[in-house]
Coordinates of N, CA and C in Angstrom, one line a residue:
N30 N 0.8 -1.2 0.0 CA 0.0 0.0 0.0 C 0.9 1.2 0.0
D31 N 0.5 2.2 -0.8 CA 1.2 3.5 -0.9 C 0.5 4.4 0.0
P32 N 1.1 4.8 1.2 CA 0.4 5.6 2.1 C 0.4 7.1 1.8
M33 N 1.0 7.5 0.6 CA 1.0 8.9 0.3 C -0.4 9.5 0.1
D34 N -0.6 10.7 0.6 CA -1.9 11.3 0.8 C -2.2 12.1 -0.5
G35 N -3.1 11.6 -1.3 CA -3.5 12.3 -2.5 C -4.4 13.4 -2.3
D36 N -5.2 13.5 -1.2 CA -6.2 14.6 -1.1 C -6.0 15.4 0.1
T37 N -4.9 15.2 0.9 CA -4.5 16.0 2.1 C -5.3 15.6 3.3
H38 N -6.3 14.8 3.2 CA -7.2 14.6 4.4 C -6.4 13.8 5.5
G39 N -5.7 12.7 5.1 CA -5.0 11.9 6.1 C -3.9 12.7 6.8
T40 N -3.2 13.5 6.0 CA -2.1 14.3 6.6 C -2.7 15.3 7.5
H41 N -3.8 15.9 7.1 CA -4.4 16.9 8.0 C -4.9 16.3 9.3
V42 N -5.5 15.1 9.2 CA -5.9 14.4 10.4 C -4.7 14.0 11.3
S43 N -3.7 13.5 10.7 CA -2.5 13.2 11.4 C -1.9 14.3 12.1
G44 N -1.8 15.5 11.5 CA -1.3 16.7 12.2 C -2.2 17.1 13.3
T45 N -3.5 17.0 13.2 CA -4.4 17.3 14.3 C -4.2 16.3 15.5
I46 N -3.9 15.1 15.2 CA -3.7 14.1 16.2 C -2.3 14.3 16.8
G47 N -1.3 14.3 16.0 CA 0.1 14.2 16.6 C 1.0 15.3 16.3
G48 N 0.6 16.5 15.9 CA 1.5 17.6 15.7 C 2.2 18.0 17.0
V49 N 3.5 18.0 17.0 CA 4.3 18.2 18.2 C 4.3 19.7 18.5
A50 N 4.0 20.0 19.8 CA 3.9 21.4 20.3 C 5.3 21.9 20.7
N51 N 5.4 23.2 20.8 CA 6.5 24.0 21.3 C 7.8 23.7 20.5
N52 N 7.7 23.4 19.2 CA 8.9 23.2 18.4 C 9.1 24.2 17.4
G53 N 8.2 25.2 17.3 CA 8.3 26.3 16.3 C 8.0 25.9 14.9
I54 N 7.5 24.7 14.7 CA 7.2 24.1 13.4 C 5.7 23.7 13.3
G55 N 5.0 24.3 12.4 CA 3.6 23.8 12.1 C 2.6 24.0 13.2
V56 N 1.9 22.9 13.5 CA 0.8 23.0 14.4 C 1.0 22.1 15.6
A57 N 0.2 22.3 16.6 CA 0.2 21.4 17.8 C -1.1 20.5 17.7
G58 N -0.8 19.2 17.8 CA -1.9 18.3 17.8 C -2.4 18.0 19.3
V59 N -3.2 17.0 19.4 CA -3.7 16.7 20.8 C -2.9 15.6 21.5
A60 N -2.0 14.9 20.8 CA -1.2 13.9 21.4 C 0.2 14.0 20.9
W61 N 1.1 14.7 21.6 CA 2.4 15.1 21.1 C 3.4 14.0 21.0
N62 N 3.2 12.9 21.7 CA 4.2 11.8 21.7 C 3.5 10.6 21.2
V63 N 3.2 10.5 19.9 CA 2.4 9.4 19.4 C 3.1 8.9 18.1
Q64 N 2.8 7.6 17.9 CA 3.3 7.0 16.6 C 2.1 6.9 15.7
I65 N 2.2 7.2 14.5 CA 1.1 7.1 13.5 C 1.5 6.1 12.4
M66 N 0.6 5.2 12.2 CA 0.7 4.1 11.2 C -0.2 4.5 10.0
P67 N 0.4 5.2 9.0 CA -0.5 5.6 7.9 C -0.9 4.4 7.0
I68 N -2.2 4.3 6.9 CA -2.8 3.2 6.1 C -3.9 3.8 5.2
R69 N -3.7 3.7 3.9 CA -4.7 4.3 3.0 C -5.3 3.2 2.2
F70 N -6.6 3.2 2.2 CA -7.3 2.2 1.4 C -8.3 2.9 0.4
L71 N -8.4 4.3 0.6 CA -9.3 5.0 -0.3 C -8.5 5.7 -1.4
G72 N -9.0 5.8 -2.6 CA -8.4 6.5 -3.7 C -9.3 7.5 -4.3
D73 N -9.0 8.0 -5.4 CA -9.9 9.0 -6.1 C -11.3 8.5 -6.3
G74 N -11.4 7.2 -6.6 CA -12.7 6.6 -6.9 C -13.3 6.0 -5.7
G75 N -12.8 6.2 -4.5 CA -13.4 5.6 -3.3 C -12.6 4.4 -2.9
G76 N -13.2 3.4 -2.3 CA -12.5 2.2 -1.9 C -13.5 1.1 -1.8
T77 N -13.0 -0.1 -1.4 CA -13.9 -1.3 -1.3 C -14.0 -1.7 0.1
T78 N -15.1 -2.5 0.4 CA -15.2 -3.1 1.7 C -14.1 -4.0 2.0
T79 N -13.6 -4.8 1.1 CA -12.5 -5.7 1.3 C -11.2 -4.9 1.7
A80 N -11.0 -3.7 1.0 CA -9.8 -2.9 1.4 C -10.0 -2.3 2.8
A81 N -11.2 -1.9 3.2 CA -11.4 -1.3 4.5 C -11.1 -2.4 5.6
V82 N -11.7 -3.6 5.3 CA -11.4 -4.7 6.3 C -10.0 -5.0 6.4
D83 N -9.3 -5.1 5.3 CA -7.8 -5.4 5.3 C -7.1 -4.3 6.0
A84 N -7.5 -3.0 5.9 CA -6.8 -1.9 6.6 C -7.0 -2.0 8.1
I85 N -8.2 -2.3 8.5 CA -8.5 -2.5 9.9 C -7.7 -3.6 10.5
K86 N -7.7 -4.8 9.8 CA -7.0 -5.9 10.4 C -5.5 -5.7 10.3
Y87 N -5.0 -5.1 9.3 CA -3.6 -4.8 9.3 C -3.2 -3.9 10.5
A88 N -3.9 -2.9 10.7 CA -3.6 -2.0 11.9 C -3.6 -2.8 13.2
V89 N -4.6 -3.6 13.4 CA -4.7 -4.4 14.6 C -3.6 -5.3 14.7
D90 N -3.3 -6.1 13.6 CA -2.2 -7.1 13.6 C -0.9 -6.5 13.8
N91 N -0.7 -5.2 13.5 CA 0.6 -4.5 13.6 C 0.7 -3.6 14.8
G92 N -0.2 -3.8 15.8 CA 0.0 -3.1 17.1 C -0.7 -1.8 17.3
A93 N -1.6 -1.4 16.4 CA -2.4 -0.2 16.7 C -3.2 -0.4 18.0
K94 N -3.3 0.7 18.7 CA -4.1 0.7 19.9 C -5.4 1.5 19.7
I95 N -5.3 2.5 18.7 CA -6.4 3.3 18.3 C -6.4 3.4 16.8
I96 N -7.6 3.2 16.2 CA -7.7 3.4 14.8 C -8.6 4.6 14.6
N97 N -8.1 5.6 13.8 CA -8.9 6.7 13.4 C -9.5 6.4 12.0
A98 N -10.8 6.4 12.0 CA -11.6 6.1 10.8 C -12.4 7.3 10.4
S99 N -11.8 8.3 9.8 CA -12.5 9.5 9.4 C -13.0 9.3 8.0
W100 N -13.7 8.2 7.8 CA -14.3 7.9 6.5 C -15.7 7.2 6.8
G101 N -16.5 7.1 5.8 CA -17.8 6.4 6.0 C -18.8 6.9 5.0
G102 N -20.0 6.3 5.2 CA -21.1 6.7 4.4 C -22.3 5.9 4.7
P103 N -23.4 6.0 3.9 CA -24.6 5.3 4.3 C -24.5 3.8 4.0
G104 N -25.2 3.0 4.7 CA -25.3 1.6 4.5 C -24.4 0.8 5.4
A105 N -25.0 0.0 6.2 CA -24.2 -0.9 7.1 C -23.6 -2.0 6.4
S106 N -22.4 -2.4 6.9 CA -21.7 -3.6 6.3 C -21.4 -4.6 7.4
E107 N -22.0 -5.7 7.4 CA -21.7 -6.7 8.4 C -20.2 -7.1 8.4
T108 N -19.6 -7.1 7.2 CA -18.2 -7.5 7.1 C -17.3 -6.4 7.8
I109 N -17.6 -5.2 7.6 CA -16.8 -4.1 8.3 C -17.1 -4.2 9.8
K110 N -18.4 -4.4 10.2 CA -18.7 -4.6 11.6 C -17.9 -5.7 12.2
E111 N -17.7 -6.8 11.5 CA -16.9 -7.9 12.0 C -15.5 -7.5 12.2
A112 N -14.9 -6.7 11.3 CA -13.6 -6.2 11.4 C -13.4 -5.3 12.6
I113 N -14.4 -4.5 12.9 CA -14.4 -3.6 14.1 C -14.4 -4.5 15.3
E114 N -15.2 -5.5 15.3 CA -15.3 -6.4 16.5 C -14.0 -7.2 16.6
Y115 N -13.3 -7.5 15.5 CA -12.0 -8.1 15.6 C -11.0 -7.1 16.4
A116 N -11.1 -5.8 16.0 CA -10.3 -4.8 16.7 C -10.7 -4.8 18.2
E117 N -12.0 -4.8 18.5 CA -12.5 -4.8 19.9 C -11.9 -6.0 20.6
D118 N -11.9 -7.2 20.0 CA -11.3 -8.4 20.7 C -9.9 -8.3 21.0
H119 N -9.2 -7.3 20.3 CA -7.8 -7.1 20.5 C -7.5 -5.8 21.3
G120 N -8.6 -5.3 21.9 CA -8.4 -4.1 22.8 C -8.2 -2.8 22.1
V121 N -8.6 -2.7 20.8 CA -8.3 -1.5 20.0 C -9.6 -0.6 19.9
L122 N -9.4 0.7 20.3 CA -10.4 1.7 20.2 C -10.6 2.1 18.7
F123 N -11.8 2.2 18.2 CA -12.1 2.5 16.8 C -12.8 3.9 16.8
V124 N -12.1 4.9 16.5 CA -12.7 6.3 16.5 C -13.2 6.6 15.1
A125 N -14.5 6.8 15.0 CA -15.1 6.9 13.7 C -15.8 8.3 13.5
A126 N -15.7 8.9 12.4 CA -16.4 10.1 12.0 C -17.9 9.8 12.0
A127 N -18.7 10.7 12.6 CA -20.2 10.5 12.6 C -20.7 10.8 11.2
G128 N -20.0 11.5 10.4 CA -20.4 11.7 9.0 C -20.7 13.2 8.7
N129 N -20.7 13.5 7.4 CA -20.9 14.9 7.0 C -22.2 15.1 6.3
G130 N -23.2 14.5 6.7 CA -24.6 14.8 6.3 C -25.0 14.3 4.9
D131 N -26.0 14.9 4.4 CA -26.6 14.5 3.2 C -26.0 15.2 2.0
S132 N -26.6 15.0 0.8 CA -26.0 15.6 -0.4 C -26.2 17.1 -0.4
L133 N -27.1 17.7 0.4 CA -27.3 19.1 0.5 C -26.4 19.8 1.6
G134 N -25.6 19.0 2.3 CA -24.7 19.5 3.3 C -25.4 19.7 4.6
N135 N -26.5 19.0 4.9 CA -27.2 19.1 6.1 C -26.9 17.9 7.0
G136 N -26.6 18.0 8.2 CA -26.3 16.9 9.1 C -27.6 16.1 9.2
I137 N -27.4 14.8 9.4 CA -28.6 13.9 9.6 C -28.5 13.2 10.9
D138 N -29.6 12.6 11.4 CA -29.7 11.9 12.6 C -29.3 10.5 12.4
N139 N -28.1 10.1 12.9 CA -27.6 8.7 12.7 C -28.5 7.7 13.5
D140 N -29.3 8.2 14.4 CA -30.2 7.3 15.1 C -31.3 6.7 14.2
D141 N -31.6 7.5 13.2 CA -32.7 7.1 12.2 C -32.0 6.5 11.0
D142 N -32.0 5.2 10.9 CA -31.4 4.5 9.8 C -32.5 4.0 8.8
S143 N -33.7 4.5 8.9 CA -34.7 4.0 8.0 C -34.6 4.4 6.6
G144 N -34.3 5.7 6.4 CA -34.3 6.2 5.0 C -35.7 6.1 4.5
S145 N -36.1 7.1 3.7 CA -37.5 7.1 3.2 C -37.5 8.0 2.0
L146 N -38.7 8.0 1.4 CA -38.9 8.9 0.2 C -38.6 10.3 0.6
W147 N -39.0 10.7 1.8 CA -38.9 12.1 2.2 C -37.5 12.4 2.8
N148 N -36.8 11.4 3.3 CA -35.5 11.6 3.9 C -34.7 10.4 3.4
P149 N -34.1 10.5 2.2 CA -33.4 9.3 1.7 C -32.0 9.1 2.4
S150 N -31.6 10.0 3.2 CA -30.3 9.8 3.9 C -30.5 8.7 4.9
E151 N -29.4 7.9 5.0 CA -29.4 6.8 6.0 C -28.3 7.2 7.0
A152 N -28.2 6.5 8.1 CA -27.2 6.7 9.1 C -25.8 6.4 8.5
N153 N -24.8 7.1 9.0 CA -23.4 6.9 8.6 C -22.8 5.7 9.2
Y154 N -22.1 5.0 8.4 CA -21.3 3.8 8.9 C -19.9 4.0 8.4
P155 N -18.9 3.5 9.2 CA -19.0 2.5 10.3 C -19.4 3.1 11.7
S156 N -19.5 4.4 11.8 CA -19.7 5.0 13.1 C -21.0 4.5 13.8
S157 N -22.0 4.2 13.0 CA -23.3 3.8 13.6 C -23.4 2.3 13.9
H158 N -22.4 1.5 13.7 CA -22.4 0.1 14.1 C -22.5 0.0 15.6
D159 N -23.2 -1.0 16.1 CA -23.4 -1.2 17.5 C -22.2 -2.0 18.0
C160 N -21.1 -1.4 18.2 CA -19.9 -2.1 18.8 C -19.3 -1.3 19.9
A161 N -19.0 -1.9 21.0 CA -18.6 -1.3 22.2 C -17.3 -0.4 22.1
N162 N -16.4 -0.8 21.1 CA -15.2 -0.1 21.0 C -15.2 1.1 20.0
I163 N -16.4 1.4 19.5 CA -16.5 2.6 18.6 C -16.8 3.9 19.4
L164 N -16.0 4.9 19.1 CA -16.2 6.2 19.6 C -16.6 7.1 18.4
A165 N -17.9 7.4 18.3 CA -18.4 8.1 17.1 C -18.3 9.6 17.4
V166 N -17.6 10.4 16.5 CA -17.3 11.8 16.7 C -18.0 12.7 15.7
A167 N -18.8 13.6 16.2 CA -19.4 14.6 15.4 C -18.4 15.8 15.2
A168 N -18.7 16.8 14.3 CA -17.8 17.9 14.1 C -18.4 19.2 14.8
S169 N -17.6 19.8 15.6 CA -18.0 21.1 16.2 C -17.3 22.3 15.5
D170 N -17.7 23.5 15.8 CA -17.0 24.7 15.2 C -16.2 25.4 16.3
D171 N -15.7 26.6 15.9 CA -14.9 27.3 16.9 C -15.6 27.9 18.1
T172 N -17.0 27.8 18.1 CA -17.8 28.2 19.2 C -18.3 26.9 20.0
D173 N -17.8 25.8 19.7 CA -18.1 24.5 20.3 C -19.6 24.1 20.0
Q174 N -20.1 24.6 18.9 CA -21.4 24.2 18.5 C -21.3 23.2 17.3
L175 N -22.3 22.3 17.2 CA -22.3 21.3 16.2 C -22.4 22.1 14.8
T176 N -21.5 21.6 13.9 CA -21.6 22.3 12.6 C -22.8 21.9 11.8
S177 N -23.3 22.7 10.9 CA -24.5 22.4 10.2 C -24.4 21.1 9.3
F178 N -23.2 20.7 8.9 CA -23.0 19.6 8.1 C -22.8 18.3 8.9
S179 N -22.5 18.4 10.1 CA -22.2 17.2 10.9 C -23.4 16.3 11.2
N180 N -23.3 15.0 11.1 CA -24.3 14.1 11.6 C -24.3 14.2 13.1
Y181 N -25.4 13.7 13.7 CA -25.6 13.7 15.1 C -26.4 12.5 15.5
G182 N -26.6 12.3 16.8 CA -27.4 11.1 17.2 C -27.3 11.0 18.7
L183 N -28.4 10.9 19.4 CA -28.4 10.7 20.8 C -27.8 9.4 21.3
T184 N -28.0 8.4 20.5 CA -27.5 7.1 20.9 C -26.3 6.6 20.0
T185 N -26.1 7.2 18.8 CA -25.1 6.7 17.9 C -23.9 7.6 17.8
V186 N -23.9 8.8 18.4 CA -22.8 9.7 18.4 C -22.4 10.0 19.9
D187 N -21.1 9.8 20.1 CA -20.6 9.9 21.5 C -20.1 11.2 21.9
V188 N -19.5 12.0 21.0 CA -18.8 13.2 21.4 C -18.7 14.1 20.1
A189 N -18.5 15.4 20.3 CA -18.2 16.3 19.2 C -16.8 16.9 19.5
A190 N -16.1 17.1 18.4 CA -14.7 17.6 18.5 C -14.5 18.6 17.4
P191 N -13.6 19.6 17.6 CA -13.4 20.6 16.5 C -13.2 19.9 15.1
G192 N -14.0 20.3 14.2 CA -13.9 19.7 12.8 C -14.2 20.7 11.7
Y193 N -14.0 21.9 12.0 CA -14.3 23.0 11.0 C -13.3 24.1 11.2
N194 N -12.7 24.5 10.1 CA -11.6 25.6 10.1 C -10.5 25.2 11.0
I195 N -10.0 24.0 10.9 CA -8.9 23.5 11.8 C -7.6 23.7 11.0
L196 N -6.7 24.4 11.6 CA -5.4 24.5 11.0 C -4.6 23.3 11.3
S197 N -4.0 22.7 10.3 CA -3.2 21.4 10.5 C -2.2 21.3 9.4
S198 N -1.6 20.2 9.3 CA -0.5 19.9 8.3 C -1.2 19.4 7.0
V199 N -0.5 19.6 5.9 CA -0.8 19.1 4.6 C 0.5 18.6 4.0
P200 N 0.4 17.7 3.0 CA 1.6 17.3 2.3 C 2.4 18.4 1.7
G201 N 3.7 18.4 1.9 CA 4.5 19.4 1.3 C 4.6 20.7 2.1

């Protein structure tokens, strides 16, 4: 796998997580003494369920303690849920994005996975899988309010964290 970041998202998230403070370079993340295992399974055209499962299992089998899964979309996958449970069986926390809403940019309620003619949006996965090791994270703004695009859910979303206008690292 080539972990080079084609769209800057992974590098941005990595800087937010592990940017070292007080060194006069770049940004400060939330965990200054961390090792990051870059694993990329998404490309310009998206990714596959098999690739997602392989990425989760690779991270677990190679010593990851926390997996950051800032990816997802509508539709549950039993195969991905089983991979997350594999991580749980190995004591790995799975931090997953709650999702960025519908095609109009409006956050949706991940507690409602019904989808309908009037609301075709479904809950975001993998964050909405019912697994004890998932920490589902919504996006808040600089006033600590939920962003208009972030998904939410009383039972499916655990916490909100800054996710809008965040200064971080990018490739190059």
